[in-house]
Coordinates of C-alpha atoms and ligand atoms in Angstrom, one line a residue:
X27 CA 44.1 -31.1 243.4
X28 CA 41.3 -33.6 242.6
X29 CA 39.6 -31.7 239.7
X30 CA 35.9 -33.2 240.8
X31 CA 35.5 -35.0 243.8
X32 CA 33.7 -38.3 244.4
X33 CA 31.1 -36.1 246.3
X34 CA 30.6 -33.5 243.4
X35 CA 30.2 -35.8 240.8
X36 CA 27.0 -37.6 239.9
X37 CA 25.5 -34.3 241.7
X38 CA 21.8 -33.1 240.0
X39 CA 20.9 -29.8 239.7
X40 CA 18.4 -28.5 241.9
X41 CA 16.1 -29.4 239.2
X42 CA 17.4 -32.8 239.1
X43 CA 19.6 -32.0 235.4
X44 CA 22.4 -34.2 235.4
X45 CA 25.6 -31.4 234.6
X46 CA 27.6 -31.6 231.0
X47 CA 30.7 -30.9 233.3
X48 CA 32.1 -31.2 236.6
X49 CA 34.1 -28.0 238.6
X50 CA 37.6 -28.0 237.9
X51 CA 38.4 -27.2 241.4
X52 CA 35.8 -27.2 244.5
X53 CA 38.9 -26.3 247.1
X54 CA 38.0 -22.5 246.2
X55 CA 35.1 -20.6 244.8
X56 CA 36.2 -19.6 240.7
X57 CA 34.5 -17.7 237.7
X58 CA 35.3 -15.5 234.5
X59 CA 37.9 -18.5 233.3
X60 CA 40.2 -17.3 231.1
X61 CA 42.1 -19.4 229.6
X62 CA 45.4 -19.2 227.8
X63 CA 48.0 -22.0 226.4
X64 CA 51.5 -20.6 227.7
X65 CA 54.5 -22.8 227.4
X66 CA 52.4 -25.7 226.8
X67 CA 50.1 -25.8 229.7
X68 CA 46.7 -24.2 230.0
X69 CA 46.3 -21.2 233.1
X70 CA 43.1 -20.2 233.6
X71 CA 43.3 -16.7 234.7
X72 CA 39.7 -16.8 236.8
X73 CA 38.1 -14.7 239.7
X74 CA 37.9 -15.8 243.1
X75 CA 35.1 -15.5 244.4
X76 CA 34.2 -15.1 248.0
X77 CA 31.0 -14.7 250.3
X78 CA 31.3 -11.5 251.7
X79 CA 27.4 -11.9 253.1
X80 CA 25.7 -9.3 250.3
X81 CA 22.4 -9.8 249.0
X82 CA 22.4 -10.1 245.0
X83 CA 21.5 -6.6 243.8
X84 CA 21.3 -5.3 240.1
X85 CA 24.7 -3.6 241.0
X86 CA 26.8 -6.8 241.1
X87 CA 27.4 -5.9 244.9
X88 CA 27.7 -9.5 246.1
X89 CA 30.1 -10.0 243.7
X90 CA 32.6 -8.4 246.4
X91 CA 36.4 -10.3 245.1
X92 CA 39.7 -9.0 246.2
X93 CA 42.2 -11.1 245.0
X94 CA 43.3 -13.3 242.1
X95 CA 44.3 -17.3 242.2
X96 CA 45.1 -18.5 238.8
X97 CA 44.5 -22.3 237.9
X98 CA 47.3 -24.2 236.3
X99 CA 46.8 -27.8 234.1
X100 CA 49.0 -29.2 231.7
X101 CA 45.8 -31.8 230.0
X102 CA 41.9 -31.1 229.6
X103 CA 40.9 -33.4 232.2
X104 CA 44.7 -33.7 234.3
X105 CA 45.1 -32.3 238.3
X106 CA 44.2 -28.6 238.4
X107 CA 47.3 -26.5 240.2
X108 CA 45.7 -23.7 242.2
X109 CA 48.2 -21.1 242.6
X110 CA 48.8 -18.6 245.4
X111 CA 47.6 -15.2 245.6
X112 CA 48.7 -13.5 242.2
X113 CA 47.0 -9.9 243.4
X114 CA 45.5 -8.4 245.8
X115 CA 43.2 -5.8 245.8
X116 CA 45.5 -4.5 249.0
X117 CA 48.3 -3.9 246.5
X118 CA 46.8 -2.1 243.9
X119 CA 46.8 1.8 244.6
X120 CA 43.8 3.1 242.2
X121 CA 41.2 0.5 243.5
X122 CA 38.8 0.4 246.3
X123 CA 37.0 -3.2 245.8
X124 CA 35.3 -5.7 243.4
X125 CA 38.2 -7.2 241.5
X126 CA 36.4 -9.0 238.7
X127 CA 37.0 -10.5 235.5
X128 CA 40.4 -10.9 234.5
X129 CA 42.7 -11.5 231.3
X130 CA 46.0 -12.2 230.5
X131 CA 48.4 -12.0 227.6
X132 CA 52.1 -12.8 227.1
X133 CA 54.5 -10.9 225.7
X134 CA 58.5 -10.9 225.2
X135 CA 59.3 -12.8 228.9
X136 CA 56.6 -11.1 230.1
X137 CA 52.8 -11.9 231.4
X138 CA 50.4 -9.5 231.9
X139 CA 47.3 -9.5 233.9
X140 CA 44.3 -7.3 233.0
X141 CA 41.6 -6.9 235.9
X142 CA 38.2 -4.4 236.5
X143 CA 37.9 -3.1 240.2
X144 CA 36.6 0.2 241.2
X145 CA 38.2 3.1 241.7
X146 CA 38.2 5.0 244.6
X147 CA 35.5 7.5 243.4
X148 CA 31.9 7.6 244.3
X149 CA 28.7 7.8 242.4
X150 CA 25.7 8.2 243.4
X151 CA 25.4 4.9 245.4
X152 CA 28.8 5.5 247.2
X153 CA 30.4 3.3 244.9
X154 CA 33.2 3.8 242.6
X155 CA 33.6 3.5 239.3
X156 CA 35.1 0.8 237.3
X157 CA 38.5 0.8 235.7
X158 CA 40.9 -1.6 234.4
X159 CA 44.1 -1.9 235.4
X160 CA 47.3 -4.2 234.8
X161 CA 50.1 -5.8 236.4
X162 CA 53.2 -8.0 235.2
X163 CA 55.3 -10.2 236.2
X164 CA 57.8 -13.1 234.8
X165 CA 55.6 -16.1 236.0
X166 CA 52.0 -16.8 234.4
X167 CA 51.1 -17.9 237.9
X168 CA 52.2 -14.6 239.1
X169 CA 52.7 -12.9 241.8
X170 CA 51.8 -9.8 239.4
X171 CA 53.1 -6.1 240.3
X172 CA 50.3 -3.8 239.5
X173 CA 51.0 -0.1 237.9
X174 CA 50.2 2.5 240.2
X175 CA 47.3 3.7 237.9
X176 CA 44.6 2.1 235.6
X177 CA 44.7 2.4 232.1
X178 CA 44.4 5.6 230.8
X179 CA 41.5 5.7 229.0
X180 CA 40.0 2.3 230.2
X181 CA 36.7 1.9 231.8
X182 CA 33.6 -0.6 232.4
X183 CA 34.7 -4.0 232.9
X184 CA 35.5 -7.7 231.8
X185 CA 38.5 -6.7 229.7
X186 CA 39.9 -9.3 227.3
X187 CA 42.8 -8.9 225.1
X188 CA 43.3 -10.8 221.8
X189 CA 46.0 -11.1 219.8
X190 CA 46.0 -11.2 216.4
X191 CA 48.6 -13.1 213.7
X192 CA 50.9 -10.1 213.4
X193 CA 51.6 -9.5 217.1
X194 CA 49.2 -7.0 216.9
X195 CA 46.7 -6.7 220.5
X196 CA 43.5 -5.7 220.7
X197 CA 41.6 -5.4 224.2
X198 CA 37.4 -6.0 224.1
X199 CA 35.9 -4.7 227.3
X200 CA 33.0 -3.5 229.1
X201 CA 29.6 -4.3 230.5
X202 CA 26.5 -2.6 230.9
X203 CA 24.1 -2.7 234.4
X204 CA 26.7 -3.1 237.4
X205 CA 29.7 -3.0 234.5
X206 CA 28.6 0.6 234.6
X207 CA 29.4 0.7 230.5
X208 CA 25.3 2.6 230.2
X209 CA 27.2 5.3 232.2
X210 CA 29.9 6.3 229.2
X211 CA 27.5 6.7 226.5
X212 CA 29.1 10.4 224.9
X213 CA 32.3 9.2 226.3
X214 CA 32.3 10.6 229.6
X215 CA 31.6 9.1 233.5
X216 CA 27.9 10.3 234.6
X217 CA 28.7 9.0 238.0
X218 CA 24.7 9.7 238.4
X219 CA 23.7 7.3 235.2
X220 CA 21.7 4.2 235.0
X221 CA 22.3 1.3 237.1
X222 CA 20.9 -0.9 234.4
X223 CA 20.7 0.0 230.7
X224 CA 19.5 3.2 229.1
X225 CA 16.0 2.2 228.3
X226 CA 15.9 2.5 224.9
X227 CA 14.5 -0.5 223.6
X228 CA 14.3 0.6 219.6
X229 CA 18.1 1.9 219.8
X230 CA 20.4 0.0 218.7
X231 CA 22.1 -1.9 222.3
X232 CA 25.2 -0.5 224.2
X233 CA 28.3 -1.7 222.5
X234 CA 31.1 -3.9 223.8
X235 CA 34.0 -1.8 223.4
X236 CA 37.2 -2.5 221.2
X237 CA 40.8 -0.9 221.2
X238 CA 44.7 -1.3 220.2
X239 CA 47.3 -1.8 222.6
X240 CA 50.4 -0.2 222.6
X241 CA 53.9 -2.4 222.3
X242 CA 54.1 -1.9 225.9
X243 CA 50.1 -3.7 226.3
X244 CA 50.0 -1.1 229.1
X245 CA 48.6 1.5 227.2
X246 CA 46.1 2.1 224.6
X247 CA 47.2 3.3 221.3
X248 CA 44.3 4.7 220.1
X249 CA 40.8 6.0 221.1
X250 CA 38.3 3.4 222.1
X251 CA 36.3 2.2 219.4
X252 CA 32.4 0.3 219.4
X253 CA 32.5 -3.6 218.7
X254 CA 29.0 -3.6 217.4
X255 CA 26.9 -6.5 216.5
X256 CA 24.8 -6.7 213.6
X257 CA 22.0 -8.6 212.4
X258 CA 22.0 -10.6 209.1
X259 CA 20.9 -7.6 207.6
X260 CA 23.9 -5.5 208.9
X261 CA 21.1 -3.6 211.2
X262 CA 22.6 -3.0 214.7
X263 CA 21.0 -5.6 217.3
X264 CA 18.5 -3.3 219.3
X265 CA 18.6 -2.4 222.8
X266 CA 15.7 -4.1 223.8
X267 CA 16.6 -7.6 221.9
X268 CA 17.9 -8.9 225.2
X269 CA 18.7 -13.0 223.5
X270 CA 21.0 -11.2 221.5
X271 CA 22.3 -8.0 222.7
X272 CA 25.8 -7.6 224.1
X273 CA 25.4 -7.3 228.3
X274 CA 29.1 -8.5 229.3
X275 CA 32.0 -11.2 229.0
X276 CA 33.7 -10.1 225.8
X277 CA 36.3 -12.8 224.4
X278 CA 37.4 -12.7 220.5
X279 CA 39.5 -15.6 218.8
X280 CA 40.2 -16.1 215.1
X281 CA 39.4 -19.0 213.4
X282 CA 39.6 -19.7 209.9
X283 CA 40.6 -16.2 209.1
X284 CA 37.5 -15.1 210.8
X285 CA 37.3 -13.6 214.2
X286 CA 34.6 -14.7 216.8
X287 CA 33.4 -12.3 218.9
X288 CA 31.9 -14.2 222.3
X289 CA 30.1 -12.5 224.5
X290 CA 27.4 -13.1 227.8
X291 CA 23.7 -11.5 227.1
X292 CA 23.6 -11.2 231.1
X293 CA 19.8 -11.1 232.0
X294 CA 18.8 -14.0 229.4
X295 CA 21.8 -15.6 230.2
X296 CA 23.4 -17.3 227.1
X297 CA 26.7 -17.3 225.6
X298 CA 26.1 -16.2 221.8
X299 CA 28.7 -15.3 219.3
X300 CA 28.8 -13.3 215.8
X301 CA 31.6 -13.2 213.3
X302 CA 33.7 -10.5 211.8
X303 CA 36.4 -9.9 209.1
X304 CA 38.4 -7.8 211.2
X305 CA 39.4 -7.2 214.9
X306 CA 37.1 -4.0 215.1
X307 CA 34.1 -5.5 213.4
X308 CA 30.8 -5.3 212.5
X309 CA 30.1 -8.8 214.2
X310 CA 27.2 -10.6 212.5
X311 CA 25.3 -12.2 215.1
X312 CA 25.6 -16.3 214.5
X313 CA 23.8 -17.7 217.8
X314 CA 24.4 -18.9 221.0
X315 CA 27.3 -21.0 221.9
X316 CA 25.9 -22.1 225.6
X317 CA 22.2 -22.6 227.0
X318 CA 22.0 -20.9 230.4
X319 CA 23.9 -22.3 233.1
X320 CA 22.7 -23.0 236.7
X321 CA 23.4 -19.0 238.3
X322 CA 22.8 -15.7 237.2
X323 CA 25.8 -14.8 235.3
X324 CA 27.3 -16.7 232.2
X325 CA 30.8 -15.9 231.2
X326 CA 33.2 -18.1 229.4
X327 CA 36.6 -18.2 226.9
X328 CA 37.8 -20.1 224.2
X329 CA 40.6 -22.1 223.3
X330 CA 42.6 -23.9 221.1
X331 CA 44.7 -26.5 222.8
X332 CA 45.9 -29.8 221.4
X333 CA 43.8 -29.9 218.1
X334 CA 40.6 -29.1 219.7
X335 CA 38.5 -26.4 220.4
X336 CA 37.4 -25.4 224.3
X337 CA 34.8 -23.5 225.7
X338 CA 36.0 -22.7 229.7
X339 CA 33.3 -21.5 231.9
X340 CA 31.1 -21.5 235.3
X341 CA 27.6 -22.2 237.2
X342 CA 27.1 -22.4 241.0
X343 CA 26.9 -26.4 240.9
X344 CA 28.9 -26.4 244.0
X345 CA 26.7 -23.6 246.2
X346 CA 24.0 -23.2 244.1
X347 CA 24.4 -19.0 245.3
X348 CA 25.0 -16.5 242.3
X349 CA 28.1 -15.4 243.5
X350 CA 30.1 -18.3 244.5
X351 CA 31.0 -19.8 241.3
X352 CA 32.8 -23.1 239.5
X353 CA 35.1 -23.2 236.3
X354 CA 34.8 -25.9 234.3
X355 CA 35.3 -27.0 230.7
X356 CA 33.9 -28.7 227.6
X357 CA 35.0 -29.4 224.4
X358 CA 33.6 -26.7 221.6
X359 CA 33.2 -28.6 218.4
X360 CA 32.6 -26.1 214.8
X361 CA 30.5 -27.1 212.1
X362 CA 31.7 -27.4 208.4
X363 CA 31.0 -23.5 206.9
X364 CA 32.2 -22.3 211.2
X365 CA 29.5 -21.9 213.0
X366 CA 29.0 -23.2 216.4
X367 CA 26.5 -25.9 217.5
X368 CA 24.9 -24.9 220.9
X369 CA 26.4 -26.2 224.0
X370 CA 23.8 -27.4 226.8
X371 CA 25.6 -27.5 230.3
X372 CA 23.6 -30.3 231.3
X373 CA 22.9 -33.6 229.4
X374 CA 19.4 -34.8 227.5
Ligands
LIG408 O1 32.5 -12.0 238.3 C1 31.9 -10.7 238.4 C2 31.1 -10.4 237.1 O2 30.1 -11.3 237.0 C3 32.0 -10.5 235.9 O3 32.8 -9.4 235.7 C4 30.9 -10.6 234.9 O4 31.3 -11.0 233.6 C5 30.0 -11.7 235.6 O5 30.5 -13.0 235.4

């Protein structure tokens, strides 16, 4: 696969930006990366997105996915494998549509794949609600076999599962407008909730959600916790603080004893990141990782691979349309005392 294309690079932006990066793949429409080092190469475990002809809506609607191709390299800057179909939303008996998202993690011969879709309920716009569910299988590239149910206990959307030094996983998840996670506030669905965000500017924002696996990393081992951000202060960031509030995109790594907790602000679209002492937080926020990409969404991972630090994500360089997306990938370089010096996707 030719990672970019005579024709796609030297591309400007419609506003005439030239781009930082250049799509790792332009054969297929890809978002969400994330990445993992397994065995020595990088797979990007990514959604595949697709135009099913739906206007963009606060719901996420045109965001329609129903199956999974995961993206195989073994350098930064080698030929991209595109793999065949590792799930389908066909196979999977608890969903109806919208497979978004997903993660992956490795474990004892084993890979498993974590994906949001909704179930086959239906709120109050006909829709169902989202779940997250998993599916294994001996070959990172898949094909995975689904379990016949979500995870009990799992809901929202964007999981992302992070293992710590000990062997011990953790999965972050949720997102709040279309992620639905406004809906789950006392801890049950209101299938007749908010479509955005509860409204409640001077409260502090709707957590990202934290919890630890089982051995199995099908089930959850205890009840699901808040990741909450904090300010320098240690005040909760407030609802209405929408640079730094948590909307979606979870992913944690550790990094000099520390763990980084990443996450998208949806609706101001950046990347930001805040740093806590233990898996489960408080995160204090540090600042944004990556300036707003070309596209509505911004959602990204993080990765060590070869002695360097990488920040996978997308914009729409190759449709310029919200919902067809483009992976791509930068280096992510630290300063001295670990914080992060902003990324801008295009160059000065
Ligand atoms: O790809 C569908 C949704 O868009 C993801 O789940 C969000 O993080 C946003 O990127």
């Amino acid at each position: 696969v030719d990672p970019a294309s005579e024709a796609v690079s030297g591309a400007l932006s419609p506003d005439g930006r030239q781009y930082l990066a250049q799509p790792l793949v332009s054969e297929i429409y890809t978002a969400d990366p994330s990445a993992h080092v397994f065995d020595g190469k990088i797979y990007i475990y990514a959604s595949h997105d697709i135009d099913a002809g739906i206007a963009d809506d606060d719901l996420g609607n045109q965001y329609a996915m129903r199956d999974y191709r995961v993206l195989r390299m073994g350098k930064i800057g080698g030929p991209v494998t595109i793999g065949p179909v590792a799930l389908d939303v066909e196979d999977v008996p608890w969903a109806s549509q919208q497979m978004w998202a997903p993660d992956a993690a490795y474990k004892d011969g084993t890979y498993y794949l974590y994906f949001p879709a909704r179930d086959k309920t239906e709120d109050k716009n006909g829709l169902g609600a989202f779940r997250i569910g998993v599916a294994t299988s001996k070959n990172p590239m898949g094909p995975f076999v689904p379990e016949p149910d979500y995870i009990p206990g799992s809901f929202s959307m964007d999981p992302a599962v992070f293992t710590d030094d000990d062997g011990t996983s953790y999965m972050y998840f949720g997102g709040i407008w279309g992620g639905q996670l406004q809906r789950w506030k006392d801890g049950v669905y209101d299938p007749n909730g908010s479509d955005t965000d509860l409204m409640q500017d001077d409260q502090p924002a709707i957590p990202a959600k934290v919890v630890r696996m089982n051995a199995d990393m099908k089930t959850f081992a205890e009840p699901v916790r808040d990741a909450v951000i904090v300010d320098e202060d240690g005040n909760p960031i407030l609802g209405g603080d929408h640079d730094r509030r948590f909307f979606e995109a979870a992913w944690v790594f550790k990094r000099g004893g520390k763990y980084y907790f990443t996450y998208s602000t949806g609706d101001t679209h950046y990347v930001n990141y805040a740093i806590g002492d233990t898996p489960y937080g408080p995160f204090t926020y540090k600042g944004h990782i990556l300036e707003p990409v070309q596209g509505w969404t911004s959602h990204h991972s993080i990765v060590e691979w070869d002695g360097k630090w990488w920040l996978f994500y997308h914009d729409t360089q190759l449709s310029n349309q919200n919902h067809l997306r483009n992976v791509k990938v930068t280096e992510l370089k630290f300063n001295e005392d670990g914080t992060i010096p902003t990324i801008d996707p295009f160059l000065p």
